[in-house]
Each structure stands twice: as C-alpha cells, then as structure tokens.
Coordinates of N, CA and C in Angstrom, one line a residue:
X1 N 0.9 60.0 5.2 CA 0.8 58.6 5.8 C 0.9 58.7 7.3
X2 N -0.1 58.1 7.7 CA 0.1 57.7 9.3 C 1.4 57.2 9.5
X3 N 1.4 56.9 11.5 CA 1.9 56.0 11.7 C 1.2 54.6 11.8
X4 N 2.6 53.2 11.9 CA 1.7 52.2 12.1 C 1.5 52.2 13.5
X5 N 0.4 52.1 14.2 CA 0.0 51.3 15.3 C 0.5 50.0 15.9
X6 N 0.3 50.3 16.7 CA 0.9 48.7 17.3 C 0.0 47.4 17.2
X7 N -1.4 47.7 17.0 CA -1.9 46.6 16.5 C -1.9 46.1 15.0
X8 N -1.5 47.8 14.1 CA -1.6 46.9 12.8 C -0.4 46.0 12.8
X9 N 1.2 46.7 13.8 CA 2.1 45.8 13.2 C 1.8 44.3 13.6
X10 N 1.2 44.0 14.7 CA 1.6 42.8 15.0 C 0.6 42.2 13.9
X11 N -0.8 42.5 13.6 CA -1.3 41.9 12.8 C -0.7 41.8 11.2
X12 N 0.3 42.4 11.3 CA 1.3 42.2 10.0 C 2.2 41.2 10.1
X13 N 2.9 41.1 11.6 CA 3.4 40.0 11.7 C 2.5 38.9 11.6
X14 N 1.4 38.8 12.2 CA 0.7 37.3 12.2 C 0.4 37.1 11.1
X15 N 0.2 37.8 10.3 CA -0.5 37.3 8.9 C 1.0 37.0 8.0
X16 N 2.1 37.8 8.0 CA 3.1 36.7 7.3 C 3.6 35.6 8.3
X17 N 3.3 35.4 9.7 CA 3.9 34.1 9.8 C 2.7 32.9 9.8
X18 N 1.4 33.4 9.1 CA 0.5 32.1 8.7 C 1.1 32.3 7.3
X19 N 1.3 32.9 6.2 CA 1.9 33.0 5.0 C 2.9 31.8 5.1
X20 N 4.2 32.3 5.9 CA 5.2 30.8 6.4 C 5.0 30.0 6.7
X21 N 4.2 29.3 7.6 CA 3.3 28.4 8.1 C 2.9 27.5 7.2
X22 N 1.9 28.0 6.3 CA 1.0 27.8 5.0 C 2.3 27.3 4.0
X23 N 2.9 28.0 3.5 CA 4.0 27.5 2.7 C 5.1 26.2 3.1
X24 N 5.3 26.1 4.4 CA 6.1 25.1 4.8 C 5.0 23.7 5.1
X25 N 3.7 23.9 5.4 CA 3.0 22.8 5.5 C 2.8 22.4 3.7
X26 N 2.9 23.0 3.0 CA 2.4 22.7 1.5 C 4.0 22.1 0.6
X27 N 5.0 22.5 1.6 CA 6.6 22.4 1.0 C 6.5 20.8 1.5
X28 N 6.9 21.0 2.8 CA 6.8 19.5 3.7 C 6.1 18.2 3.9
X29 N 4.7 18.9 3.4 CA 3.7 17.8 3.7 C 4.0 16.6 4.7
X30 N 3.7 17.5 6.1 CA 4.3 16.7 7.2 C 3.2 15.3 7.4
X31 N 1.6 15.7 7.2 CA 0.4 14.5 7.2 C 1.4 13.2 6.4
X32 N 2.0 13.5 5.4 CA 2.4 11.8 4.8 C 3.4 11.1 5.1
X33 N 4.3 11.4 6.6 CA 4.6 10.8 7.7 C 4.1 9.8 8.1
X34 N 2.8 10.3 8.5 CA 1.8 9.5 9.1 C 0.9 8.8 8.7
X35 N 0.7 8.5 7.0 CA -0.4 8.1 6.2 C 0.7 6.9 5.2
X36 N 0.1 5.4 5.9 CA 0.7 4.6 5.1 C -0.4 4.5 3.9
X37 N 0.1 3.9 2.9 CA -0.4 3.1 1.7 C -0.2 1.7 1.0
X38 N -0.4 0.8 1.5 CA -0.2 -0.7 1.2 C -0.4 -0.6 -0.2
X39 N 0.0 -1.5 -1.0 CA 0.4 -2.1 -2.3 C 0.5 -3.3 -2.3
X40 N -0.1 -4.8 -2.8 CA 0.0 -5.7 -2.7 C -0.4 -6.5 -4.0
X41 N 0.8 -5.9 -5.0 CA 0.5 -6.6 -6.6 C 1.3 -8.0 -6.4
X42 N 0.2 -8.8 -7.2 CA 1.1 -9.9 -7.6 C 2.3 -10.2 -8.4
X43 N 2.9 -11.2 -8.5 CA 4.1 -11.3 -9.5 C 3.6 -11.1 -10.8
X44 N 4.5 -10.4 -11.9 CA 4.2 -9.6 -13.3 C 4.5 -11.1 -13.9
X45 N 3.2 -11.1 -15.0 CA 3.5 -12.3 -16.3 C 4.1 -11.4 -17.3
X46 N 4.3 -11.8 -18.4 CA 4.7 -11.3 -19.5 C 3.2 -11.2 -20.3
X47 N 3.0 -10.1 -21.5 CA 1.8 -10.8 -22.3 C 1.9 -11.9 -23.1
X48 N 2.7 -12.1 -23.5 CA 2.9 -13.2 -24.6 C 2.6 -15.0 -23.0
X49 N 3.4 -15.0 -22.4 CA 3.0 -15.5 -21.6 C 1.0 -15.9 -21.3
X50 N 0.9 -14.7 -21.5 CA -0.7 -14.7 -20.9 C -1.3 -15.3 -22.2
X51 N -1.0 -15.0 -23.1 CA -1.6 -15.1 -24.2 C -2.3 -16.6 -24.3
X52 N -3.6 -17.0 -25.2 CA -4.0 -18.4 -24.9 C -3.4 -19.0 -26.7
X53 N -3.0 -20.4 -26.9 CA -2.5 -20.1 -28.0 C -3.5 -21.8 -28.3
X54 N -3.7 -21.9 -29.8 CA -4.4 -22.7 -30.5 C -3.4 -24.0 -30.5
X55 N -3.8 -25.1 -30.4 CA -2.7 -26.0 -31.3 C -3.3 -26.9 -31.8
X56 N -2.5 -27.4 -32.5 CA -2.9 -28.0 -34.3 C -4.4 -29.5 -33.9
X57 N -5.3 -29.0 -34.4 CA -6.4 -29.8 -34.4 C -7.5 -29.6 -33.0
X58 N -7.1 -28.3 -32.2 CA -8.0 -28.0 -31.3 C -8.8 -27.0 -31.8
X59 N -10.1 -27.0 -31.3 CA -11.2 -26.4 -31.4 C -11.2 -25.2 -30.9
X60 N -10.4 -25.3 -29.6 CA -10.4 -24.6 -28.7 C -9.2 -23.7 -28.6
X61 N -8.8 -22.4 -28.3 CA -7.4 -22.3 -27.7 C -7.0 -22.7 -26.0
X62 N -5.8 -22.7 -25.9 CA -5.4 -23.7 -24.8 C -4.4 -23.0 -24.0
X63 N -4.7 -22.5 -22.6 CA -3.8 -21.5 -22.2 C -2.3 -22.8 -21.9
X64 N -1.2 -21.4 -22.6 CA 0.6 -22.2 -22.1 C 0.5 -22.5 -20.6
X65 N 1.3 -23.3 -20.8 CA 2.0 -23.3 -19.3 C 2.4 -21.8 -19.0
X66 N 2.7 -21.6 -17.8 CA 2.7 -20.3 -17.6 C 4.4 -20.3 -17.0
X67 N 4.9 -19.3 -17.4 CA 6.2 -19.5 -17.2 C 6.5 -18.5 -15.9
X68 N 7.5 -18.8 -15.0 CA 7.8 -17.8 -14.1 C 8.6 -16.9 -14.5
X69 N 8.4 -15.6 -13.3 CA 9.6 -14.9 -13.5 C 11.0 -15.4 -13.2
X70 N 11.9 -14.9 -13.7 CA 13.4 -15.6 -13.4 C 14.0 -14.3 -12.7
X71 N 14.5 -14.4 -11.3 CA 15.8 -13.7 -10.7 C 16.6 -13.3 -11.5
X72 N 17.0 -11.8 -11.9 CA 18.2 -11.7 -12.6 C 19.3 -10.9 -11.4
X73 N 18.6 -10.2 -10.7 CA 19.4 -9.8 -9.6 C 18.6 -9.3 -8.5
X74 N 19.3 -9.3 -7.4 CA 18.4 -8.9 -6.5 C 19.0 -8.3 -5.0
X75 N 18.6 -7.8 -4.1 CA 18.9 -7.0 -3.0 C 18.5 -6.6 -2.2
X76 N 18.7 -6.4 -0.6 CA 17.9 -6.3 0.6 C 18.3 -4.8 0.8
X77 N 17.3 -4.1 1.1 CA 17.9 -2.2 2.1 C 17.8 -2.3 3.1
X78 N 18.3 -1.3 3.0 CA 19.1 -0.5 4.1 C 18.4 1.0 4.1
X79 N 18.6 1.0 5.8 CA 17.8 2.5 5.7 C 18.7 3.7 5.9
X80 N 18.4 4.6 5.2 CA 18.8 6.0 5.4 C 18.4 7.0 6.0
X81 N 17.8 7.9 5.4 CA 16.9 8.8 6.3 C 15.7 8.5 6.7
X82 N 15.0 7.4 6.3 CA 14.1 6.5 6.9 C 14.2 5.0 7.4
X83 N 13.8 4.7 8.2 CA 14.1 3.5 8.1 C 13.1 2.8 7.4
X84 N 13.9 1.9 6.6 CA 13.3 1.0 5.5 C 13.8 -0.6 5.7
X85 N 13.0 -1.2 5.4 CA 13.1 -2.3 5.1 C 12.1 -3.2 3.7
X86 N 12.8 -4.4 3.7 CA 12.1 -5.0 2.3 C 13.5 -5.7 1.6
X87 N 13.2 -6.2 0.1 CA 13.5 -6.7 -0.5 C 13.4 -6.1 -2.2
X88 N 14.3 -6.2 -2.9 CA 14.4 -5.8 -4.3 C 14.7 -6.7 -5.2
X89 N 14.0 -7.0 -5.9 CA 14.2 -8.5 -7.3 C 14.3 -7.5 -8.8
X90 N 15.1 -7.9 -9.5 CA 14.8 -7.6 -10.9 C 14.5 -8.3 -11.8
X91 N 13.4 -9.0 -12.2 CA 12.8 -10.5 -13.0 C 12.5 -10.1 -14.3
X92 N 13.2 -11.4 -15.0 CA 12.9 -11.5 -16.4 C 12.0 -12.0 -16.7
X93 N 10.9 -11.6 -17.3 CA 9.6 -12.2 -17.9 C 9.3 -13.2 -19.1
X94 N 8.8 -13.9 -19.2 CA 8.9 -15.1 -21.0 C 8.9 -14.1 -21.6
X95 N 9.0 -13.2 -21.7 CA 8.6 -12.6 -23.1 C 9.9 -11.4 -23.2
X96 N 11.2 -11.7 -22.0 CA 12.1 -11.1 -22.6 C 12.3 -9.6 -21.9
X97 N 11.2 -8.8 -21.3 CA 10.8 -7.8 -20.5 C 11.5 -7.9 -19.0
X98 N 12.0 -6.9 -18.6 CA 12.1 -6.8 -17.1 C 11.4 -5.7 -16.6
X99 N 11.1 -6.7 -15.0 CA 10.5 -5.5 -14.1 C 11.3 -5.2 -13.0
X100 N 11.0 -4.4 -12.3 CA 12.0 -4.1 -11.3 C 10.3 -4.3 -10.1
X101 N 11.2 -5.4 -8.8 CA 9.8 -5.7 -7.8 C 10.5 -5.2 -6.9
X102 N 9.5 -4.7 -6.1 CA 9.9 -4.4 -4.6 C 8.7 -5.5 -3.6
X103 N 9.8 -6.2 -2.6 CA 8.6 -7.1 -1.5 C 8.8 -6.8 -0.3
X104 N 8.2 -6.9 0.4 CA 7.9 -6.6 1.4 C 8.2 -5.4 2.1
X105 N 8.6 -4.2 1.0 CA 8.6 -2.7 1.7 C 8.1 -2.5 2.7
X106 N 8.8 -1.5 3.3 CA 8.2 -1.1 4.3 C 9.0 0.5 4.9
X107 N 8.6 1.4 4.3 CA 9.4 2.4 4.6 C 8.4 3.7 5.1
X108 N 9.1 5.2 5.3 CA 8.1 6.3 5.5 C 7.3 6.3 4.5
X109 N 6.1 7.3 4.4 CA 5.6 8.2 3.0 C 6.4 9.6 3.1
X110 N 6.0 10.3 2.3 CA 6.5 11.2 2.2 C 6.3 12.1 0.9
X111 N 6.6 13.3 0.7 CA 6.4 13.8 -1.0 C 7.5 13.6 -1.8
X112 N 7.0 13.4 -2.7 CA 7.6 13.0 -3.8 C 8.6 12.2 -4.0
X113 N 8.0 10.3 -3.5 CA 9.0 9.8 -3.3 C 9.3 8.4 -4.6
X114 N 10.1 8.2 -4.9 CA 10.7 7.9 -6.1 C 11.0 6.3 -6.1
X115 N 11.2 5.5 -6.9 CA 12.2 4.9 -7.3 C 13.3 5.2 -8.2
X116 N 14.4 4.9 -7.9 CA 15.5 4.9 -8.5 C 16.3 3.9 -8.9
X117 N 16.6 3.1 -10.1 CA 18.1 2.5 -10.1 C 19.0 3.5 -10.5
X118 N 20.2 3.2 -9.7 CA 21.6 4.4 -10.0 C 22.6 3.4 -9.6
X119 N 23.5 4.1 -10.4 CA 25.0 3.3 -10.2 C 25.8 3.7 -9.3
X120 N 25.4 4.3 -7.9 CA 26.0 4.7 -6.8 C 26.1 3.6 -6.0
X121 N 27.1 3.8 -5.5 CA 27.4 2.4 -4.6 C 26.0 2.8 -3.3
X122 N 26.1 1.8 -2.8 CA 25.1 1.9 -1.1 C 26.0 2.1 -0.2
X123 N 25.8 2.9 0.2 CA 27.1 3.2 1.6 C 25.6 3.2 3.3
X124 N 26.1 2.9 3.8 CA 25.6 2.8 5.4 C 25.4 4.3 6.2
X125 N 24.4 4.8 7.0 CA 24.4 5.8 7.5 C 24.4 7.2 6.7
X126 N 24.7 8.1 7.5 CA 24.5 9.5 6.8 C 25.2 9.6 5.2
X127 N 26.4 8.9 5.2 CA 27.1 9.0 3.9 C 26.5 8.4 2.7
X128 N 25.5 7.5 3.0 CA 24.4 7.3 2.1 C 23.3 7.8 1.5
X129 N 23.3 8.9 2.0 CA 21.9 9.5 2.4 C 21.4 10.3 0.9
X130 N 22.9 10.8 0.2 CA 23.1 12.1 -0.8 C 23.2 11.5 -1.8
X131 N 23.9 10.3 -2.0 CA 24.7 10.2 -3.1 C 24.0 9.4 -4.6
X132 N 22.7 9.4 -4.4 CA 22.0 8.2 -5.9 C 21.9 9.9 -6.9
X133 N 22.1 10.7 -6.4 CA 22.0 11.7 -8.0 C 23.1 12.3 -8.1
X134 N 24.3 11.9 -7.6 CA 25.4 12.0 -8.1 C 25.7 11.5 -9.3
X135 N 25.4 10.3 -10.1 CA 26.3 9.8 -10.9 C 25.0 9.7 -12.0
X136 N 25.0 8.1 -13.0 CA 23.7 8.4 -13.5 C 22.6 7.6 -12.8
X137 N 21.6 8.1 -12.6 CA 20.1 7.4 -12.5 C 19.1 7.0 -13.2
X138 N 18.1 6.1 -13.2 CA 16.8 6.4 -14.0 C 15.7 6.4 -12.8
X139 N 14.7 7.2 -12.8 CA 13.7 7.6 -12.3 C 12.6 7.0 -12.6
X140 N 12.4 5.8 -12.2 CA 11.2 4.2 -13.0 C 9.7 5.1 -12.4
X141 N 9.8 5.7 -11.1 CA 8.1 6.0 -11.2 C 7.6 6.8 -9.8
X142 N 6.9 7.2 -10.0 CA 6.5 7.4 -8.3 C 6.0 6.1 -7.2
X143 N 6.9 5.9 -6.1 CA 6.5 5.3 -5.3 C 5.1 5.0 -5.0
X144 N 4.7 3.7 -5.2 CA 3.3 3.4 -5.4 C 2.3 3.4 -3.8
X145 N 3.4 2.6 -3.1 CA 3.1 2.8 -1.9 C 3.9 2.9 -0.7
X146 N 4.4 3.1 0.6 CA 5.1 3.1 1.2 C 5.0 1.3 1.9
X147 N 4.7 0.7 1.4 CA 4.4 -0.6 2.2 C 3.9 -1.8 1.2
X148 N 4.6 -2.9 1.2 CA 4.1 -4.5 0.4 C 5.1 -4.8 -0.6
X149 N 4.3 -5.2 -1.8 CA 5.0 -5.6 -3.0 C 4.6 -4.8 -4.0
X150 N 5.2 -4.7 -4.9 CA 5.0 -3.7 -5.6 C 5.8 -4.0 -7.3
X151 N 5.3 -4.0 -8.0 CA 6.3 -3.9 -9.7 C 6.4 -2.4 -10.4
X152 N 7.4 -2.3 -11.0 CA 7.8 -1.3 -11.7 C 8.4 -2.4 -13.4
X153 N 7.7 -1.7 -14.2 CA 7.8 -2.6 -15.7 C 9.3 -1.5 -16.2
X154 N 10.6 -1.8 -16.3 CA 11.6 -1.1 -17.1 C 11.2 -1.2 -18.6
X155 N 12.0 0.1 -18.9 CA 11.8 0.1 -20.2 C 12.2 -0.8 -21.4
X156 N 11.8 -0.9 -22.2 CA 12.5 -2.0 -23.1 C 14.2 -2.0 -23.4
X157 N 14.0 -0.3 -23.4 CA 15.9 0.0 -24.2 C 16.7 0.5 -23.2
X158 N 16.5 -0.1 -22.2 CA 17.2 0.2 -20.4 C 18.0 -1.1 -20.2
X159 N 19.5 -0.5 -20.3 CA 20.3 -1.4 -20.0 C 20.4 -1.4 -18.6
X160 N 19.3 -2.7 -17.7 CA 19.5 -2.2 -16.0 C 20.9 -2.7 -15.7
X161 N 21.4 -3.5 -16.5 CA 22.8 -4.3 -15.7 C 23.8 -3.2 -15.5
X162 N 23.6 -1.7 -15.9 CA 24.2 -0.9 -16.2 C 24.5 -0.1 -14.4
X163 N 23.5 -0.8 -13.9 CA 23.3 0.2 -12.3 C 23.1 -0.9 -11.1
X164 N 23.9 -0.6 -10.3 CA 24.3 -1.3 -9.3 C 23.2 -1.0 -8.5
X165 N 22.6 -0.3 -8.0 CA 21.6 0.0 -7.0 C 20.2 0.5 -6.9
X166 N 19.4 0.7 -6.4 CA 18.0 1.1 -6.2 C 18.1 1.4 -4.7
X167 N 17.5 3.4 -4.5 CA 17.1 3.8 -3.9 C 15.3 4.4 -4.2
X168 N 15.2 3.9 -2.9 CA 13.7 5.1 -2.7 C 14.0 6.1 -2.2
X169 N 13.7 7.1 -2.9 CA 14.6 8.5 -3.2 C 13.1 9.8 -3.0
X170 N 13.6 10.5 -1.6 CA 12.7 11.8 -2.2 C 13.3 12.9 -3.0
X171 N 13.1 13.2 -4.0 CA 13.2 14.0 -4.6 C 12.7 15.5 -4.4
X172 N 12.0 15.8 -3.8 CA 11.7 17.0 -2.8 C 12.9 17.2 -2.1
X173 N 13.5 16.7 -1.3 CA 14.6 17.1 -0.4 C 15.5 16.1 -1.0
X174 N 15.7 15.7 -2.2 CA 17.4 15.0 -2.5 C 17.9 14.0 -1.4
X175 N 17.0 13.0 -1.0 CA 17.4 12.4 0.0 C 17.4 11.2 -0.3
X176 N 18.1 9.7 0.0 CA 17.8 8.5 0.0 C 17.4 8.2 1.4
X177 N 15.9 7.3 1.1 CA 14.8 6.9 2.4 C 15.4 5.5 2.8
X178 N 15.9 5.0 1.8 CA 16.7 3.6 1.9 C 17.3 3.2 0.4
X179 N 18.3 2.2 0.9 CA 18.2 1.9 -0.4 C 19.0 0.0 -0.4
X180 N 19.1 -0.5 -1.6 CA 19.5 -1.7 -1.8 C 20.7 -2.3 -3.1
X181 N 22.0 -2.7 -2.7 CA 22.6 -2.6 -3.4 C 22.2 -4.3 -4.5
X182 N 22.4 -4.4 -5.6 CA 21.3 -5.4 -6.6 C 22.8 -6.2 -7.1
X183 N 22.7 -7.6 -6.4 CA 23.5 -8.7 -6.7 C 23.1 -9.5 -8.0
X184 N 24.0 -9.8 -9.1 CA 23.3 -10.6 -9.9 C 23.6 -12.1 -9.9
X185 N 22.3 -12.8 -9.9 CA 22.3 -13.6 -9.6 C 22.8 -15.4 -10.9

C-alpha cells in the first residue's frame, strides 16, 4: 500500500463533509422554515346533518335545517419554539362526532409536524417546550398546514375531555412549536 497523498486526504475530507452536509439537510429540512402552506377549510357538518330527509307526503326530499357546531372547549396558544399564534375549538357536531379546529394558525413549517392533544399542562417559555410526551397523548394527524383554519375529525372512542391541552408538536426534534391550554366551555 502506498502512502496517502495530500490530495487524496483532503479529497476524503470533502467528500465526507458533503456526506454530513447531505445528511443534516435531509435530517433538518431547513427549506420548510421558509415554505408556508395555507389551509382554509370550512366549519365541519356532521353527515347525518347533511343528509336530505323526505317528510310525510313530499315528493321531494327536503334538506334539515342545518345544525351548527357547538363549542365544547376551547383555547388560544402560545408560542414555544416557534412562535405561534391562533385559536383552538373542539366542536360537537349533530350527529354526536367531535372535531378538533384550529383558526386562524399561524405558526413555522417544519418536518414532521403534528397535532397533539395531551394532558400536560401548558407552561410559558423554554419549560414548555419538552413536556406534551411526557404524560399521555394522542397524535390526531399531520399538520395540514402551517397557516388558517383547519379540522381534525377525533375518533369516535376518544375520550378528549380526558386531555387538557393541544400542542403543535414536531416530532422530529421532540419539541412543542406552540401550544394551547383547552377550557371547557
């Protein structure tokens, strides 16, 4: 075996620090900092709600009155490692169904970023930042957009009254981006 040269070393160095490079831009995904995504769904009906129903001696069927969502709890964030702002509703639908809404978001992007309701309290500042997978959570979806309104449909056999709070949570780095503690109303 030779020796190495002094050009092969350094070109051994350059080629593992594009190797690191390459890996930390693919870990980080620093571009979705900078790449908002607006969301701007309307309020969630129920189906039964939607439904058009017949009544006795019409020809026709006849859409119901349409029933609203009802407030069951709700909450303003607070920012953590991003700053966030918006509003959090959890509405009951005619037909018995909850969603979980977010209005007027407005937070970073980022990878892999979450909704959560968790039963961790909301705490202010850095001491906030760690704590929604501490205790228990549920993991409703991937953040649809970093910006607007937005619904998340809960599951039927999800006790939400069970969890005090909702973070938008990256789960790549374990971090809460904000979050909002959920008053019932």
């Amino acid at each position: 075996m030779g020796r190495v040269t002094r050009k092969q070393w350094w070109a051994a160095v350059v080629a593992a620090g594009l190797v690191v490079v390459s890996a930390g831009l693919v870990w980080f995904e620093p571009w979705a900092l900078w790449t908002d995504e607006t969301v701007n769904e309307a309020l969630p009906t129920s189906a039964a709600a939607a439904k058009p129903t017949a009544g006795a001696g019409d020809s026709a069927p006849s859409a119901p009155s349409p029933s609203e969502p009802v407030t069951v709890a709700q909450g303003t964030f607070i920012s953590h490692e991003h700053a966030t702002t918006g509003t959090v509703r959890i509405l009951r639908l005619a037909d018995g169904t909850h969603t979980l809404r977010l209005e007027g978001l407005d937070t970073s992007s980022g990878p892999d970023v979450r909704v959560w309701l968790s039963d961790a309290p909301v705490k202010e500042g850095r001491a906030g930042w760690r704590l929604f997978d501490d205790g228990r959570y549920v993991n409703l979806a991937e953040l649809k957009g970093n910006k607007g309104d937005q619904n998340y449909p809960l599951p039927p056999d999800l006790d939400w009254s069970t969890y005090s709070s909702v973070s938008i949570w990256c789960d790549r780095f374990d971090v809460s981006f904000g979050a909002a503690a959920l008053a019932r109303t």
